[in-house]
Coordinates of C-alpha atoms and ligand atoms in Angstrom, one line a residue:
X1 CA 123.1 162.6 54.1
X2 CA 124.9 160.0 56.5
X3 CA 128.1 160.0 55.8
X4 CA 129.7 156.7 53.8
X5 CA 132.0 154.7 56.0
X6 CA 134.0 153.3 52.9
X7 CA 133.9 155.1 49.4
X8 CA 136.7 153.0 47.6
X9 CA 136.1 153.3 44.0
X10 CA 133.7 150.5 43.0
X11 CA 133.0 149.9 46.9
X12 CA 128.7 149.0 47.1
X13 CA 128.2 152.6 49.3
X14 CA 127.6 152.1 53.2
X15 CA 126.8 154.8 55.8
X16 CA 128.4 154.8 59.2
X17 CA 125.5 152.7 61.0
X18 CA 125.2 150.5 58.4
X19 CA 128.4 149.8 59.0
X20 CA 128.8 149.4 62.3
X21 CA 125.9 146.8 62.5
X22 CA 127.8 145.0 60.3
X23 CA 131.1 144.8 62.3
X24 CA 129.1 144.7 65.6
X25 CA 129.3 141.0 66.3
X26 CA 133.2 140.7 65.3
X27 CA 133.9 144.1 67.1
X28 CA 132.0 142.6 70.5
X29 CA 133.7 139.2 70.1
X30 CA 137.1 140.0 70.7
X31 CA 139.1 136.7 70.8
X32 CA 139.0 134.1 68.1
X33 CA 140.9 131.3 67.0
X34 CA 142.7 130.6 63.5
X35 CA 142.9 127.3 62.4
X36 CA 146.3 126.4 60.0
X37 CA 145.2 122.8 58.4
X38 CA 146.3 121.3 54.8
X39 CA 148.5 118.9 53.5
X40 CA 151.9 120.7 54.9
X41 CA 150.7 118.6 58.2
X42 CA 151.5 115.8 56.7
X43 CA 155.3 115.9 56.7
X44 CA 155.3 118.4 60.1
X45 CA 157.6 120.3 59.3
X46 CA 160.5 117.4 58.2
X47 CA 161.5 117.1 54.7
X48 CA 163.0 113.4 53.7
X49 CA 164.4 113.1 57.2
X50 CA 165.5 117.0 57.4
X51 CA 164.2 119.1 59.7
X52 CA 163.5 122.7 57.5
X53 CA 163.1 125.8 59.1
X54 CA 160.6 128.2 59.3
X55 CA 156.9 128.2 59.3
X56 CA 155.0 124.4 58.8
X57 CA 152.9 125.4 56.1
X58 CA 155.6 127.0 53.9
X59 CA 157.8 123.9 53.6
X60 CA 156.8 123.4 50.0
X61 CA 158.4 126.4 49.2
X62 CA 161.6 126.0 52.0
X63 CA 162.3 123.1 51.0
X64 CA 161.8 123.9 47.6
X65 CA 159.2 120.7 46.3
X66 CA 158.2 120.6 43.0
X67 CA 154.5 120.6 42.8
X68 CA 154.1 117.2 41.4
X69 CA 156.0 115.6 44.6
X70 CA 153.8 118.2 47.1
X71 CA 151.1 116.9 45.5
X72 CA 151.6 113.7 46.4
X73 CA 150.7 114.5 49.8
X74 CA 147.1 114.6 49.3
X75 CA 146.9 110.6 48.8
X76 CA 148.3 110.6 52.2
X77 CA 145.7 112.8 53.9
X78 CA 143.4 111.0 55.6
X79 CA 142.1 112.8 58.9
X80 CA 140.7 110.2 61.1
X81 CA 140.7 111.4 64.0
X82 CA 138.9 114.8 63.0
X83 CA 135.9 115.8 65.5
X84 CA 135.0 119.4 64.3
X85 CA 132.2 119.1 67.2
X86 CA 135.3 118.6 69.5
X87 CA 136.9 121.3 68.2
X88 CA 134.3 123.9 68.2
X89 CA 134.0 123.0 72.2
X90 CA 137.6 123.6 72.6
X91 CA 137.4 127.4 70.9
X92 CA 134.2 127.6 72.9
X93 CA 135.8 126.2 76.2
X94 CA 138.7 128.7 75.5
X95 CA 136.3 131.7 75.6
X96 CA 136.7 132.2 71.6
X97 CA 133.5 133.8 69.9
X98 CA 134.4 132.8 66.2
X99 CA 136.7 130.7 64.0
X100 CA 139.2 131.6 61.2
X101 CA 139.7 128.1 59.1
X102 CA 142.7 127.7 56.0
X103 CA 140.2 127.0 53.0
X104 CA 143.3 127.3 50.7
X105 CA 146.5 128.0 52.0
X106 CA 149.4 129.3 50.0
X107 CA 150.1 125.6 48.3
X108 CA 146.6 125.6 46.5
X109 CA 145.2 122.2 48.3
X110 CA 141.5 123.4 49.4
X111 CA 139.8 122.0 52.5
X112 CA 136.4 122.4 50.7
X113 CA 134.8 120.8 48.1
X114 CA 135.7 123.0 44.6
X115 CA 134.2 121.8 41.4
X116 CA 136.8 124.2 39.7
X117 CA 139.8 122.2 40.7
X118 CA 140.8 118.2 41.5
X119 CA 143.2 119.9 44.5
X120 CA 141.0 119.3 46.9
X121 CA 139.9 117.2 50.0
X122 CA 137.4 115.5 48.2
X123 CA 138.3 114.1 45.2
X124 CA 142.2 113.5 45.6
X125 CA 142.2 112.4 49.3
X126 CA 141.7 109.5 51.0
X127 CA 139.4 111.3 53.7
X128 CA 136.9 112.4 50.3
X129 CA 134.9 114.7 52.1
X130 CA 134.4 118.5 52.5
X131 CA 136.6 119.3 55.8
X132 CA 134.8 123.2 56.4
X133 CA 131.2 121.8 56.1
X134 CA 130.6 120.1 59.1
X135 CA 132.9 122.7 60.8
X136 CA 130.5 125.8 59.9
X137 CA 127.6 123.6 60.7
X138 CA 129.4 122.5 64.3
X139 CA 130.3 126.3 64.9
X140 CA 126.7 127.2 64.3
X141 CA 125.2 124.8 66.4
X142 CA 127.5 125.8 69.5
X143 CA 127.4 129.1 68.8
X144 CA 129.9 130.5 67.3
X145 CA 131.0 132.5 64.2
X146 CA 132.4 131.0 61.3
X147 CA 134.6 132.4 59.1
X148 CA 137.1 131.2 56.7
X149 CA 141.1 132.6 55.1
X150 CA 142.1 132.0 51.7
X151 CA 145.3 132.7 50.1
X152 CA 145.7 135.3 46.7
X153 CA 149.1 133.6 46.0
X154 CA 148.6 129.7 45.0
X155 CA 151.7 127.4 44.3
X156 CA 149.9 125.0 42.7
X157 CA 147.7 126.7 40.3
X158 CA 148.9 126.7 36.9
X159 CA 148.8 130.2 36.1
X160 CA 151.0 131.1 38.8
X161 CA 155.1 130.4 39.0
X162 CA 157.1 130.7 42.0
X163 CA 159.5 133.3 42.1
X164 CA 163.0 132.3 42.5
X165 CA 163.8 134.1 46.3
X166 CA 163.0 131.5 48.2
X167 CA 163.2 133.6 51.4
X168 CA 159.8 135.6 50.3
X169 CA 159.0 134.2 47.0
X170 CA 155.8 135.8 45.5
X171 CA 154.7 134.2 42.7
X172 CA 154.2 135.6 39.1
X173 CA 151.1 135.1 36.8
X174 CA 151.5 133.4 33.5
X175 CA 151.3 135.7 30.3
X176 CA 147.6 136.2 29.5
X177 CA 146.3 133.9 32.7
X178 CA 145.5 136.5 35.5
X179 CA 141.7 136.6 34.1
X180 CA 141.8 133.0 34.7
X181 CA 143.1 132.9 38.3
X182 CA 140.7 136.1 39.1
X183 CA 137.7 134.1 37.9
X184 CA 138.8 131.0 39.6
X185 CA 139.2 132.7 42.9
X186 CA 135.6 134.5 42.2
X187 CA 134.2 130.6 41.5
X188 CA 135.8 129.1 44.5
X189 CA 134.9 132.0 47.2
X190 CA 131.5 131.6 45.5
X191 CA 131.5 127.8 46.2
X192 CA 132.4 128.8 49.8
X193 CA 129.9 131.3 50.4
X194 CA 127.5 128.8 49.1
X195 CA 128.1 125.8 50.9
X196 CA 129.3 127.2 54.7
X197 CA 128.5 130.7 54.6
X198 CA 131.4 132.3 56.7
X199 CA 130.9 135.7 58.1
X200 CA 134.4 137.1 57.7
X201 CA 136.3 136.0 54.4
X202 CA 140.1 136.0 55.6
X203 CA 142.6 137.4 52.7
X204 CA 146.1 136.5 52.7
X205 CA 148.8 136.4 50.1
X206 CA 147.7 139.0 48.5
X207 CA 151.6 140.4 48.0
X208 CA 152.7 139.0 44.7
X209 CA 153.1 142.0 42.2
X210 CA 150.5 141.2 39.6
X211 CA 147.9 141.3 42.2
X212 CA 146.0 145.0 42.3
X213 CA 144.8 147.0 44.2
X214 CA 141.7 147.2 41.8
X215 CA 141.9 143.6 42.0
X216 CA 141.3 143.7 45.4
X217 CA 138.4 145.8 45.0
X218 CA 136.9 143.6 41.9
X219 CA 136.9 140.5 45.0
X220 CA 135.8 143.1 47.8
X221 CA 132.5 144.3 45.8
X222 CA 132.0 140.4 44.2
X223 CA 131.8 138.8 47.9
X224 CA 129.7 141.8 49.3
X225 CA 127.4 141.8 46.3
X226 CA 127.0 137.9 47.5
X227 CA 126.8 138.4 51.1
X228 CA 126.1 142.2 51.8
X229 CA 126.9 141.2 55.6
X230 CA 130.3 139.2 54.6
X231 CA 133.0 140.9 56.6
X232 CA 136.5 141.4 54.5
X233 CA 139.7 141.5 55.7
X234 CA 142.4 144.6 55.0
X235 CA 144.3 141.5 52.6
X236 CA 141.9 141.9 50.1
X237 CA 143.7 145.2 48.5
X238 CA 147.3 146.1 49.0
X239 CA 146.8 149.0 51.5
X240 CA 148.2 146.5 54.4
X241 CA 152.1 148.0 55.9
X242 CA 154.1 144.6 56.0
X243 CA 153.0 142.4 59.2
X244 CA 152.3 145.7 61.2
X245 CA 149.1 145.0 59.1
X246 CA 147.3 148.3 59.5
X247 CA 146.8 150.7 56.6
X248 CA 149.2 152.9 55.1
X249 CA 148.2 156.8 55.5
X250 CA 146.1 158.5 53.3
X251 CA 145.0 155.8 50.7
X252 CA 141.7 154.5 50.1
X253 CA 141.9 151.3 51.4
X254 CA 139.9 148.2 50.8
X255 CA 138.9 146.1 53.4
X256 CA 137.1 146.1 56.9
X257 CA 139.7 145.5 59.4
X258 CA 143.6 145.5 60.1
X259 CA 145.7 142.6 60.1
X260 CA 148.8 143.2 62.5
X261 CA 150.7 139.7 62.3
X262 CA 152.5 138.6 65.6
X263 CA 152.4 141.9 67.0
X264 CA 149.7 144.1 68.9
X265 CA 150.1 147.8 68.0
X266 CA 151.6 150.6 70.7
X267 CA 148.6 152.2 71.7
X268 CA 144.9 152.7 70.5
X269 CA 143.7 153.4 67.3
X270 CA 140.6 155.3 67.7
X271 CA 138.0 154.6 64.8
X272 CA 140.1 151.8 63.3
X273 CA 138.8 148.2 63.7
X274 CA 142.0 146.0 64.0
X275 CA 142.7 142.1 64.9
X276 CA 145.9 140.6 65.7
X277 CA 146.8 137.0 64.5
X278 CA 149.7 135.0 66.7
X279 CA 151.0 131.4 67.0
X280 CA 150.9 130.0 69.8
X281 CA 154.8 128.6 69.1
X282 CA 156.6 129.5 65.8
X283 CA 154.8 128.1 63.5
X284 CA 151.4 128.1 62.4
X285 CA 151.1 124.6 60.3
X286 CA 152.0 122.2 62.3
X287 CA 155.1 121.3 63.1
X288 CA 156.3 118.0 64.7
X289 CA 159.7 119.5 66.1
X290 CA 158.8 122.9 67.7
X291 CA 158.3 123.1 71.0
X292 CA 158.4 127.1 71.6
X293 CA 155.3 127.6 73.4
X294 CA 154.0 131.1 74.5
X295 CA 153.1 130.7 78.0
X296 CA 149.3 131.0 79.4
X297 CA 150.0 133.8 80.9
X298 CA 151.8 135.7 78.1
X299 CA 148.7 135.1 76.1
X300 CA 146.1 135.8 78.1
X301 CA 148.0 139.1 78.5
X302 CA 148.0 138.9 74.8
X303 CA 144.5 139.0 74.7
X304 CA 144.0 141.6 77.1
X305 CA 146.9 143.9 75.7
X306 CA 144.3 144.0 72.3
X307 CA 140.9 144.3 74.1
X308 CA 142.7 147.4 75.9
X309 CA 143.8 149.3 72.3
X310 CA 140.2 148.2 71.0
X311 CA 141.4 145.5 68.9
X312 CA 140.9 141.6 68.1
X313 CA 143.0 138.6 69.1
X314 CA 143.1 135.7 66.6
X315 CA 145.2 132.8 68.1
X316 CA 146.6 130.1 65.8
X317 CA 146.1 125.7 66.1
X318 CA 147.8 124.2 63.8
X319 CA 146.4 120.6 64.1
X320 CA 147.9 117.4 62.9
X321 CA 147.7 115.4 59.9
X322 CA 145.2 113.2 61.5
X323 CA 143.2 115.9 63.0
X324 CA 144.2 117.0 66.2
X325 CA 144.7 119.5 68.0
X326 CA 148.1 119.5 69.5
X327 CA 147.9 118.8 73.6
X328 CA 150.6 122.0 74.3
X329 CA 147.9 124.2 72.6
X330 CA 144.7 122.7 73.9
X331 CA 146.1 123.0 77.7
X332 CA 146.3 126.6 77.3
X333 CA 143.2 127.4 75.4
X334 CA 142.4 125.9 78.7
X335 CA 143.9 127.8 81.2
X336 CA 142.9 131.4 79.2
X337 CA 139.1 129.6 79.2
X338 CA 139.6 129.7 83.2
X339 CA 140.4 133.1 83.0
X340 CA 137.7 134.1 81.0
X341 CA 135.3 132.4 82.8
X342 CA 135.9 135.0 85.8
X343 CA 136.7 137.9 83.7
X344 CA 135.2 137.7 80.3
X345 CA 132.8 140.5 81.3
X346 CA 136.5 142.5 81.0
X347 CA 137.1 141.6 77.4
X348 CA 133.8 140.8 75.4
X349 CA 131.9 143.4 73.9
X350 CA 134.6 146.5 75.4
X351 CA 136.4 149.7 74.1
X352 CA 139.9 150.7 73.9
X353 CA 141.4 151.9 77.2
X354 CA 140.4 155.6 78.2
X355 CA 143.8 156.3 79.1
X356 CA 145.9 156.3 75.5
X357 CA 149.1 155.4 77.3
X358 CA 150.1 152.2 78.7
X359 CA 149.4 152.2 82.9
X360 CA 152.2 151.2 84.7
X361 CA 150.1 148.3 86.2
X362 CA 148.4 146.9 83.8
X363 CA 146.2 147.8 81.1
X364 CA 141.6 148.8 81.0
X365 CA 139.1 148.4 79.2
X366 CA 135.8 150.0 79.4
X367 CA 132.3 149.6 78.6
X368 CA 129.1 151.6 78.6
X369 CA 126.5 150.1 81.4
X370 CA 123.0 150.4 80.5
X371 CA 122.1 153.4 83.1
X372 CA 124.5 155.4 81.4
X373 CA 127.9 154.8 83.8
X374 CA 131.0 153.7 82.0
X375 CA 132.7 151.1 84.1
X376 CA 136.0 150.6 83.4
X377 CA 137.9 147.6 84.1
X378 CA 141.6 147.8 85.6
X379 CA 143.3 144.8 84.2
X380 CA 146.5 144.6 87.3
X381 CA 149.6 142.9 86.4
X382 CA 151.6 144.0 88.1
X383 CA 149.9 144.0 91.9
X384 CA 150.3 147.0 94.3
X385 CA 152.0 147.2 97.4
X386 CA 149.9 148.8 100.3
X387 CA 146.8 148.1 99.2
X388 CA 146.5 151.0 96.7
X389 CA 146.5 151.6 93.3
X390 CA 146.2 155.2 91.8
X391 CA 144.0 155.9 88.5
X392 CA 145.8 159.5 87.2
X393 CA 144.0 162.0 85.3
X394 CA 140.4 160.7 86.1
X395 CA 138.3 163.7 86.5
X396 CA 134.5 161.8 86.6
X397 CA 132.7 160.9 89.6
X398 CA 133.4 157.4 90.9
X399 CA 130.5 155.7 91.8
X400 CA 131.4 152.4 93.0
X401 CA 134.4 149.9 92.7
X402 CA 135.0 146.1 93.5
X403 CA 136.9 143.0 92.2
X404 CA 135.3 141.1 89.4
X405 CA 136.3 138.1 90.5
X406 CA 134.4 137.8 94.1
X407 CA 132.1 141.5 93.8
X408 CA 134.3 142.8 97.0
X409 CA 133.9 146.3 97.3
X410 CA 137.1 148.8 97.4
X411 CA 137.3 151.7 99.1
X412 CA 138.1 154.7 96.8
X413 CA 139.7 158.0 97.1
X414 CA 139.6 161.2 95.4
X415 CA 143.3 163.0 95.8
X416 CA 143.1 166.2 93.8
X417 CA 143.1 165.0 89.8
X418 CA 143.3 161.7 90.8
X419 CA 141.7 158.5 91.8
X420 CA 143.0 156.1 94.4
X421 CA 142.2 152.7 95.4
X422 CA 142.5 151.8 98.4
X423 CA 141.9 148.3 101.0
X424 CA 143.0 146.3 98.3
X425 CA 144.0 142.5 98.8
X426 CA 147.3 142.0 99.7
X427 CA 147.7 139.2 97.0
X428 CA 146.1 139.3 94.0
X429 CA 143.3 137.2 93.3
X430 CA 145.0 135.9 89.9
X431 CA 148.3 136.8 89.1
X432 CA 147.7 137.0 85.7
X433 CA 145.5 139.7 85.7
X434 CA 143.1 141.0 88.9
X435 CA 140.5 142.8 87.3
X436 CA 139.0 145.8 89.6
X437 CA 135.7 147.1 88.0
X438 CA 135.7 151.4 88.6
X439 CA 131.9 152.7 88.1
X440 CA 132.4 156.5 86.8
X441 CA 129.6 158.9 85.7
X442 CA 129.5 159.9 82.4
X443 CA 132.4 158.8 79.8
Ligands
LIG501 O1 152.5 133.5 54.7 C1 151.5 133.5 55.6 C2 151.6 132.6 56.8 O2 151.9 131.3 56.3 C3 150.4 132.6 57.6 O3 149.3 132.2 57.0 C4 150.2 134.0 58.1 C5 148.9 134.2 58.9 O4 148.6 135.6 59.1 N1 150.1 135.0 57.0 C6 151.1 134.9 56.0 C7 152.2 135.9 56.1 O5 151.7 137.2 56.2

């Protein structure tokens, strides 16, 4: 009997291939970009003239609104300048092969059109029509995979209350209403599902107390009953260690992947599928009045840094009110675009590094070629002196080596247990990262 790749309690039964075909497109794709929109882009991260601190999209609870003011916002929200066609080309142009979307964020407003609630785009906006629609049908048109979050906590349903700490502030349920806000998540995913099919259903807030882990599993088997190919993240159940994301030890976990938040793990993590979610500054709503921008470089290292421990890279826009997508984070979806352009070959469709340790120089990838090599891709950062750069501990037969970027060959080496490069440029050809490609028998 194959063996079952998750065996949760009340978890539809899957074996190991099964499984894998399912993940196969989100494991290959490797970069991807999350997409913070609702109401809290409104105000931008100013509250009655006050700057308030922290992320954009919490400021109903920073600053401490009472729903009936927050809710106010939605006659203001009136997206004109929203292009999802635009959009999709800039995550496209950027090199991203699928997009995360806010359908609900932690303040309850929903993007999509729910017959279960008023909250919503349609019927108490200005804009009145479904924002994720035209989105999923843009994404599938150019290409690319569509996939939608949605927040467990809600600060505007009525059979939640916000907690009193501020600072974290999970909600509690109402006495006797926690069937009711279970079957109104189950209506709305289902109203999502239905009307722009998303191929990974994105959990947060799913930290509040009353929410279970059984709870978790109740959702899990309800969306994979509806979409056997729906891919769920580990936010479903409670399994998820704080914003290092990944499971904790030896718990039956729901969920198909981890969810490290604004951090990329130390090493590899053989068998564990994995995606790390960043802002591009410190915010992910928007936020008029911060300016903190990650540079180009730093995330296309980012990216790189995950593809080598055999994990995802989810990079957060958080447009404004009206629609866009701020200019600091379109210019360097841009420039890691550029980069991918040359190197993508590097990063799509790769496995973790061979070498558990980080390299000195730089970081690899490595992929299985269809006549049976491995190539292996040397992502340099750091450049080499002399022309040389050693590969330690490499045992296999080395075939062939060259630069990705213009196919010139290297010259290599064998010295005893290890591999050296040599003729190497003296500069190299992007200081980002130079990616030589190492063709090696075997694995
Ligand atoms: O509280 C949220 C936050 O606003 C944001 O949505 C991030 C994205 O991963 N998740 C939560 C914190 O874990």
């Amino acid at each position: 009997t194959p063996a079952k790749a998750e065996s949760a309690p009340g978890i539809p039964p899957e074996t190991v291939e099964q499984r894998d075909a399912r993940m196969k497109w989100w494991r290959d794709a490797r970069f991807g970009m999350f997409i913070h929109w609702g109401l809290y882009a409104i105000p931008g991260g100013r509250w009655k003239g006050q700057p308030v601190g922290g992320a954009g999209e919490w400021i109903m609870n920073t600053a401490n609104i009472p729903v009936e003011e927050y809710e106010l916002l939605a006659k203001q929200f009136n997206p004109v300048k929203y292009d999802p066609a635009q959009w999709v080309r800039i995550a496209k142009d950027a090199g991203m092969r699928y997009i995360v979307i806010t359908s609900k964020h932690h303040d309850g407003f929903c993007l999509f059109d729910s017959k279960v609630t008023t909250y919503d785009v349609v019927d108490a906006t200005p804009w009145g029509k479904d924002l994720l629609k035209p989105l999923a049908e843009e994404c599938r048109k150019q290409g690319l995979h569509f996939c939608t979050y949605y927040s467990i906590m809600d600060w505007h349903h009525p059979a939640q209350m916000r907690g009193s700490d501020r600072a974290y502030n999970p909600t509690r349920i109402r006495e006797g209403r926690k069937r009711e806000y279970m079957d109104y998540m189950k209506a709305q995913l289902k109203e999502l599902l239905e009307s722009c099919k998303p191929e990974v259903l994105w959990f947060d807030g799913e930290w509040p107390d009353w929410y279970t882990e059984e709870d978790g599993r109740e959702i899990y088997a309800f969306l994979r009953e509806l979409d056997p190919k729906l891919i769920i993240n580990n936010r479903v159940g409670k399994c998820r260690k704080g914003m290092e994301g990944l499971n904790q030890e030896g718990r039956q976990c729901v969920g198909d992947f981890g969810t490290p938040e604004q951090q990329i793990p130390a090493s590899g993590l053989p068998g564990v599928d994995w995606e790390s979610c960043m802002t591009m500054n410190d915010t992910w709503g928007f936020k008029y009045d911060d300016h903190n921008w990650k540079s180009t470089e730093t995330l296309i290292r980012n990216l790189i840094d995950c593809a080598s421990k055999g994990g995802n890279y989810l990079l957060n826009v958080g447009p404004t009110a009206e629609g866009e997508i701020p200019a600091p984070s379109v210019e360097r979806l841009q420039g890691i675009g550029r980069w991918l352009k040359v190197n993508g070959e590097s990063i799509y469709a790769t496995q973790a590094s061979p070498w558990g340790k980080q390299l000195s120089w730089g970081r690899c990838t490595q992929k299985k070629l269809d006549d049976g090599t491995t190539r292996l891709y040397l992502h340099v950062f750091n450049w080499p002196g002399q022309g040389r750069l050693e590969l330690p501990g490499l045992k296999n037969d080395v075939t062939r080596a060259f630069l990705l970027a213009n196919g010139r060959e290297v010259t290599i080496r064998r010295d005893g247990g290890k591999i050296v490069l040599e003729a190497l440029p003296e500069k190299p050809l992007d200081p980002v990262a130079t990616v030589i490609c190492v063709d090696v028998k075997g694995t």
